[in-house]
Amino acid sequence: MSARRGFVYLVGAGPGDPELLTIKAARALAQADTVIHDRLVHPRVLSLVRPGTRLIFAGKEGGGPSVAQDETTSEVIAQAQLGRVVVRLKGGDPFVFGRGGEEALALEAAGIPYQVVPGVSSVIGAPASAGIPLTHRGVSSSVTFATASRAEGEPDWAHLAGAETLLLLMTGGRLEHVADALMAAGRDAADPAAMIEAGTWRHQRVVVGTLATIASLAQAAEIGSPSLLVLGQVVTLRAQLPSLSQLASDEWLQPTRARGKS
Ligand SMILES: C[S@@+](CC[C@H](N)C(=O)[O-])C[C@H]1O[C@@H](n2cnc3c(N)ncnc32)[C@H](O)[C@@H]1O
């Protein structure tokens, strides 16, 4: 084992658009000896590392087999124990459905110094990029973030059904069940709904309907991973914000291109 003490940065890479990376995250990447990254990280973010930095993939492949969490945590610890500066790079924010808390606990237990670098979570980035304000005066004054898939069993649908703005992650493959469960728990079938696929990426897509129709609309559009569901009256604001919902994020980098032209 090296005498040099390693250090771990638990870093949020943001929801997709590489321009949403924080300056602090970019600095950590530029210092890293090892980067252990998830699948949902833009290649331009990974290109910020120094030549010779070791890149280790630890991501989940769209619902398929993934590198086990324990294995990833052991790798992070092992790299740090070699005296390296390790960036554990996660999509969105490490502490929002990112298992960053588990990795932080393991680092505490192993006595390895570390820091968390927050990232723009997809729960914030994707709706903004799709032209959906999560709260809006007179429309919604609260927002609930939840996962539709829990290892311990079904979410508390009765609780979630009562949320003002409701944002559900990880609905993959069970959107119909999710919508049925929410309606059975009392949420209005006519509640406005949006599925956002690949929010903030150039290939972002948005499907809008109601709680009753969103599953079949998303299926017809072949909405895939990563995607999230937004429910509530705020979804209707999107129609009043066409400039936002049509703007691909990278267009900000090309000021000479006229907006509205393809
Ligand atoms: C394991 S969670 C990780 C969330 C991440 N830590 C965050 O803060 O965004 C993965 C889920 O986040 C959602 N997600 C991540 N990136 C997304 C994006 N760009 N657009 C839409 N949903 C996204 C999807 O629901 C996906 O199944």
Short mmCIF file of C-alpha atoms and ligand atoms in Angstrom, two decimals:
data_model
loop_
_atom_site.label_atom_id
_atom_site.label_comp_id
_atom_site.label_asym_id
_atom_site.label_seq_id
_atom_site.Cartn_x
_atom_site.Cartn_y
_atom_site.Cartn_z
CA MET A 1 0.00 0.00 0.00
CA SER A 2 1.26 3.51 -0.85
CA ALA A 3 2.34 5.85 1.96
CA ARG A 4 0.57 8.69 0.10
CA ARG A 5 -2.96 9.10 1.40
CA GLY A 6 -5.65 8.88 -1.22
CA PHE A 7 -8.68 11.11 -1.50
CA VAL A 8 -12.11 10.51 -2.99
CA TYR A 9 -14.39 13.05 -4.62
CA LEU A 10 -18.00 11.85 -4.90
CA VAL A 11 -18.95 14.00 -7.87
CA GLY A 12 -22.27 14.74 -9.57
CA ALA A 13 -21.82 14.99 -13.34
CA GLY A 14 -25.19 16.63 -13.94
CA PRO A 15 -28.12 15.30 -15.98
CA GLY A 16 -26.42 15.01 -19.37
CA ASP A 17 -25.54 18.35 -20.96
CA PRO A 18 -21.79 18.66 -20.23
CA GLU A 19 -22.20 22.44 -19.83
CA LEU A 20 -24.08 21.72 -16.60
CA LEU A 21 -20.98 20.32 -14.90
CA THR A 22 -19.89 22.49 -11.98
CA ILE A 23 -16.51 24.24 -11.96
CA LYS A 24 -15.68 22.29 -8.81
CA ALA A 25 -16.41 18.99 -10.55
CA ALA A 26 -14.21 20.01 -13.50
CA ARG A 27 -11.37 20.82 -11.07
CA ALA A 28 -11.72 17.45 -9.33
CA LEU A 29 -11.65 15.66 -12.72
CA ALA A 30 -8.52 17.56 -13.73
CA GLN A 31 -6.79 16.37 -10.53
CA ALA A 32 -7.94 12.76 -10.66
CA ASP A 33 -5.62 9.76 -10.97
CA THR A 34 -8.64 7.45 -11.28
CA VAL A 35 -12.20 8.16 -12.42
CA ILE A 36 -14.88 5.56 -11.68
CA HIS A 37 -17.94 6.58 -13.68
CA ASP A 38 -21.54 5.63 -14.41
CA ARG A 39 -23.16 5.14 -17.80
CA LEU A 40 -25.14 8.41 -17.80
CA VAL A 41 -22.08 10.63 -18.07
CA HIS A 42 -21.43 12.69 -21.22
CA PRO A 43 -18.15 11.81 -23.02
CA ARG A 44 -17.16 15.49 -23.00
CA VAL A 45 -17.14 15.38 -19.21
CA LEU A 46 -14.81 12.38 -19.25
CA SER A 47 -12.51 14.22 -21.66
CA LEU A 48 -11.67 16.72 -18.89
CA VAL A 49 -9.27 14.28 -17.22
CA ARG A 50 -5.49 14.48 -17.55
CA PRO A 51 -3.72 12.15 -19.98
CA GLY A 52 -2.95 8.91 -18.17
CA THR A 53 -5.91 9.08 -15.79
CA ARG A 54 -7.38 5.63 -15.29
CA LEU A 55 -11.05 5.46 -16.35
CA ILE A 56 -13.12 2.65 -14.83
CA PHE A 57 -16.70 2.04 -15.93
CA ALA A 58 -19.07 1.09 -13.12
CA GLY A 59 -22.40 1.86 -14.66
CA LYS A 60 -25.70 0.17 -15.09
CA GLU A 61 -26.58 -0.79 -18.66
CA GLY A 62 -30.23 0.26 -19.17
CA GLY A 63 -31.87 -2.17 -16.77
CA GLY A 64 -29.45 -4.98 -17.66
CA PRO A 65 -26.84 -6.47 -15.38
CA SER A 66 -24.85 -3.82 -13.59
CA VAL A 67 -21.58 -3.76 -11.75
CA ALA A 68 -22.59 -4.62 -8.19
CA GLN A 69 -22.66 -1.67 -5.78
CA ASP A 70 -20.37 -3.51 -3.32
CA GLU A 71 -17.87 -4.15 -6.08
CA THR A 72 -17.86 -0.49 -7.10
CA THR A 73 -17.46 0.71 -3.52
CA SER A 74 -14.59 -1.75 -2.99
CA GLU A 75 -12.91 -0.46 -6.15
CA VAL A 76 -13.25 3.16 -5.01
CA ILE A 77 -11.70 2.26 -1.65
CA ALA A 78 -8.96 0.13 -3.22
CA GLN A 79 -7.97 2.94 -5.61
CA ALA A 80 -7.86 5.46 -2.76
CA GLN A 81 -5.79 3.08 -0.64
CA LEU A 82 -3.20 3.10 -3.42
CA GLY A 83 -2.76 6.79 -2.60
CA ARG A 84 -4.68 8.02 -5.63
CA VAL A 85 -7.03 10.92 -6.08
CA VAL A 86 -10.24 9.16 -7.06
CA VAL A 87 -13.28 10.76 -8.66
CA ARG A 88 -16.41 8.69 -8.26
CA LEU A 89 -18.49 10.29 -11.00
CA LYS A 90 -22.24 9.81 -10.91
CA GLY A 91 -25.05 11.04 -13.12
CA GLY A 92 -27.04 13.98 -11.72
CA ASP A 93 -26.34 14.48 -8.03
CA PRO A 94 -24.63 11.76 -5.98
CA PHE A 95 -27.09 12.09 -3.09
CA VAL A 96 -30.29 12.04 -5.18
CA PHE A 97 -31.17 8.40 -5.87
CA GLY A 98 -27.48 7.92 -6.64
CA ARG A 99 -26.40 5.68 -3.75
CA GLY A 100 -23.83 8.33 -2.88
CA GLY A 101 -24.86 8.06 0.77
CA GLU A 102 -23.90 4.39 0.83
CA GLU A 103 -20.52 5.15 -0.70
CA ALA A 104 -19.94 7.99 1.76
CA LEU A 105 -20.72 5.65 4.68
CA ALA A 106 -18.25 3.08 3.32
CA LEU A 107 -15.55 5.76 2.98
CA GLU A 108 -16.18 6.88 6.57
CA ALA A 109 -15.87 3.27 7.75
CA ALA A 110 -12.63 2.82 5.77
CA GLY A 111 -11.19 6.07 7.15
CA ILE A 112 -10.65 7.55 3.70
CA PRO A 113 -10.91 11.33 3.36
CA TYR A 114 -13.51 12.41 0.85
CA GLN A 115 -15.69 15.26 -0.31
CA VAL A 116 -19.06 15.41 -2.04
CA VAL A 117 -19.35 17.67 -5.08
CA PRO A 118 -23.07 18.21 -5.73
CA GLY A 119 -24.36 18.02 -9.27
CA VAL A 120 -27.44 19.24 -11.11
CA SER A 121 -29.87 16.39 -10.56
CA SER A 122 -32.03 15.20 -13.44
CA VAL A 123 -35.01 16.00 -11.22
CA ILE A 124 -34.11 19.68 -11.64
CA GLY A 125 -32.37 19.68 -15.02
CA ALA A 126 -34.77 17.58 -17.10
CA PRO A 127 -37.99 19.49 -16.31
CA ALA A 128 -36.24 22.85 -16.77
CA SER A 129 -34.87 21.74 -20.10
CA ALA A 130 -38.32 20.49 -21.13
CA GLY A 131 -39.96 23.83 -20.25
CA ILE A 132 -41.73 22.64 -17.10
CA PRO A 133 -41.29 24.81 -13.97
CA LEU A 134 -41.61 22.44 -11.00
CA THR A 135 -43.18 25.11 -8.80
CA HIS A 136 -45.17 28.09 -10.01
CA ARG A 137 -47.00 30.72 -7.99
CA GLY A 138 -50.69 29.94 -7.92
CA VAL A 139 -50.18 26.54 -9.55
CA SER A 140 -47.90 24.44 -7.34
CA SER A 141 -46.03 25.38 -4.20
CA SER A 142 -44.41 22.01 -3.52
CA VAL A 143 -42.74 19.20 -5.37
CA THR A 144 -42.19 15.57 -4.41
CA PHE A 145 -39.35 13.50 -5.84
CA ALA A 146 -39.71 9.75 -5.61
CA THR A 147 -38.52 6.54 -7.20
CA ALA A 148 -41.07 4.29 -8.82
CA SER A 149 -38.92 1.24 -8.16
CA ARG A 150 -37.95 0.34 -4.62
CA ALA A 151 -36.01 -2.73 -3.55
CA GLU A 152 -38.26 -2.94 -0.48
CA GLY A 153 -41.47 -3.15 -2.50
CA GLU A 154 -44.12 -0.77 -3.80
CA PRO A 155 -43.86 2.96 -3.08
CA ASP A 156 -46.46 4.51 -0.77
CA TRP A 157 -48.87 5.32 -3.62
CA ALA A 158 -51.47 6.90 -1.32
CA HIS A 159 -48.87 9.37 -0.09
CA LEU A 160 -47.51 10.09 -3.58
CA ALA A 161 -50.99 10.48 -5.09
CA GLY A 162 -51.53 13.54 -2.88
CA ALA A 163 -48.39 15.39 -4.02
CA GLU A 164 -48.80 18.73 -5.84
CA THR A 165 -46.03 18.39 -8.43
CA LEU A 166 -44.93 14.76 -8.46
CA LEU A 167 -41.74 13.67 -10.15
CA LEU A 168 -41.05 9.96 -10.48
CA LEU A 169 -37.73 8.45 -11.50
CA MET A 170 -37.02 4.93 -12.63
CA THR A 171 -40.48 4.19 -14.04
CA GLY A 172 -38.80 2.04 -16.73
CA GLY A 173 -41.02 -0.75 -18.01
CA ARG A 174 -43.78 -0.19 -15.45
CA LEU A 175 -45.26 3.17 -16.38
CA GLU A 176 -48.71 1.67 -16.89
CA HIS A 177 -48.58 0.08 -13.44
CA VAL A 178 -47.39 3.37 -11.93
CA ALA A 179 -50.24 5.33 -13.53
CA ASP A 180 -52.82 2.72 -12.48
CA ALA A 181 -51.51 2.66 -8.93
CA LEU A 182 -51.66 6.46 -8.64
CA MET A 183 -55.21 6.58 -10.05
CA ALA A 184 -56.29 3.75 -7.72
CA ALA A 185 -54.83 5.79 -4.86
CA GLY A 186 -57.00 8.76 -5.84
CA ARG A 187 -54.93 10.89 -8.22
CA ASP A 188 -57.04 12.45 -10.97
CA ALA A 189 -56.87 10.54 -14.27
CA ALA A 190 -56.91 13.92 -16.06
CA ASP A 191 -53.82 15.14 -14.18
CA PRO A 192 -51.37 16.60 -16.75
CA ALA A 193 -48.36 14.33 -17.28
CA ALA A 194 -45.04 14.51 -19.11
CA MET A 195 -42.40 11.87 -19.76
CA ILE A 196 -38.97 13.35 -20.37
CA GLU A 197 -36.40 11.13 -22.01
CA ALA A 198 -32.71 12.07 -21.90
CA GLY A 199 -33.42 15.46 -20.35
CA THR A 200 -30.78 18.13 -21.26
CA TRP A 201 -29.10 15.80 -23.79
CA ARG A 202 -29.25 16.86 -27.45
CA HIS A 203 -31.55 13.92 -28.14
CA GLN A 204 -34.00 14.88 -25.37
CA ARG A 205 -37.62 13.98 -26.09
CA VAL A 206 -40.81 14.92 -24.26
CA VAL A 207 -44.23 13.28 -24.42
CA VAL A 208 -47.18 15.11 -22.86
CA GLY A 209 -50.58 13.67 -21.93
CA THR A 210 -52.57 12.91 -18.81
CA LEU A 211 -52.09 10.39 -16.06
CA ALA A 212 -54.59 8.15 -17.86
CA THR A 213 -52.89 8.40 -21.28
CA ILE A 214 -49.19 8.89 -20.57
CA ALA A 215 -48.25 5.19 -20.47
CA SER A 216 -49.69 4.42 -23.91
CA LEU A 217 -48.32 7.68 -25.38
CA ALA A 218 -44.85 6.93 -24.02
CA GLN A 219 -45.03 3.39 -25.33
CA ALA A 220 -46.12 4.58 -28.79
CA ALA A 221 -43.22 7.05 -28.84
CA GLU A 222 -40.85 4.31 -27.62
CA ILE A 223 -39.65 6.44 -24.74
CA GLY A 224 -36.65 4.69 -23.25
CA SER A 225 -33.99 5.17 -20.62
CA PRO A 226 -33.16 7.47 -18.93
CA SER A 227 -36.54 9.06 -18.47
CA LEU A 228 -38.68 10.52 -15.73
CA LEU A 229 -42.34 11.32 -15.20
CA VAL A 230 -43.66 14.72 -14.17
CA LEU A 231 -47.25 14.99 -12.93
CA GLY A 232 -49.27 18.04 -11.99
CA GLN A 233 -50.73 21.28 -13.30
CA VAL A 234 -47.25 22.72 -13.88
CA VAL A 235 -46.99 20.49 -16.96
CA THR A 236 -49.55 22.71 -18.71
CA LEU A 237 -47.19 25.71 -18.43
CA ARG A 238 -44.96 24.07 -21.02
CA ALA A 239 -47.39 25.03 -23.78
CA GLN A 240 -46.90 28.69 -22.77
CA LEU A 241 -43.10 28.39 -22.87
CA PRO A 242 -42.40 27.18 -26.41
CA SER A 243 -39.06 29.00 -26.58
CA LEU A 244 -37.79 26.92 -23.66
CA SER A 245 -39.11 23.59 -24.78
CA GLN A 246 -37.68 23.89 -28.29
CA LEU A 247 -34.20 25.04 -27.37
CA ALA A 248 -31.54 22.35 -27.55
CA SER A 249 -29.02 23.09 -24.81
CA ASP A 250 -26.01 23.33 -27.10
CA GLU A 251 -27.66 26.13 -29.08
CA TRP A 252 -26.51 28.53 -26.38
CA LEU A 253 -22.99 27.79 -27.58
CA GLN A 254 -23.82 28.87 -31.12
CA PRO A 255 -25.11 32.45 -30.78
CA THR A 256 -24.86 33.09 -34.49
CA ARG A 257 -27.48 30.45 -35.28
CA ALA A 258 -30.94 31.98 -35.41
CA ARG A 259 -33.30 30.46 -32.87
CA GLY A 260 -36.27 28.71 -34.35
CA LYS A 261 -34.35 27.59 -37.47
CA SER A 262 -33.10 24.05 -37.71
C1 LIG B 1 -30.30 5.80 -10.38
S1 LIG B 1 -31.20 7.25 -10.75
C2 LIG B 1 -29.91 8.43 -10.63
C3 LIG B 1 -30.40 9.84 -10.47
C4 LIG B 1 -29.27 10.85 -10.44
N1 LIG B 1 -28.46 10.69 -9.28
C5 LIG B 1 -29.78 12.27 -10.53
O1 LIG B 1 -29.61 13.04 -9.57
O2 LIG B 1 -30.31 12.63 -11.58
C6 LIG B 1 -31.44 7.07 -12.48
C7 LIG B 1 -32.75 7.65 -12.95
O3 LIG B 1 -32.65 9.06 -13.02
C8 LIG B 1 -33.46 9.54 -14.07
N2 LIG B 1 -32.62 10.28 -15.01
C9 LIG B 1 -31.28 10.41 -14.97
N3 LIG B 1 -30.84 11.22 -15.95
C10 LIG B 1 -31.94 11.60 -16.64
C11 LIG B 1 -32.14 12.46 -17.76
N4 LIG B 1 -31.13 13.08 -18.36
N5 LIG B 1 -33.42 12.63 -18.20
C12 LIG B 1 -34.45 12.02 -17.60
N6 LIG B 1 -34.32 11.20 -16.52
C13 LIG B 1 -33.08 11.01 -16.04
C14 LIG B 1 -34.14 8.33 -14.71
O4 LIG B 1 -35.40 8.14 -14.07
C15 LIG B 1 -33.18 7.23 -14.32
O5 LIG B 1 -33.83 5.98 -14.29
#
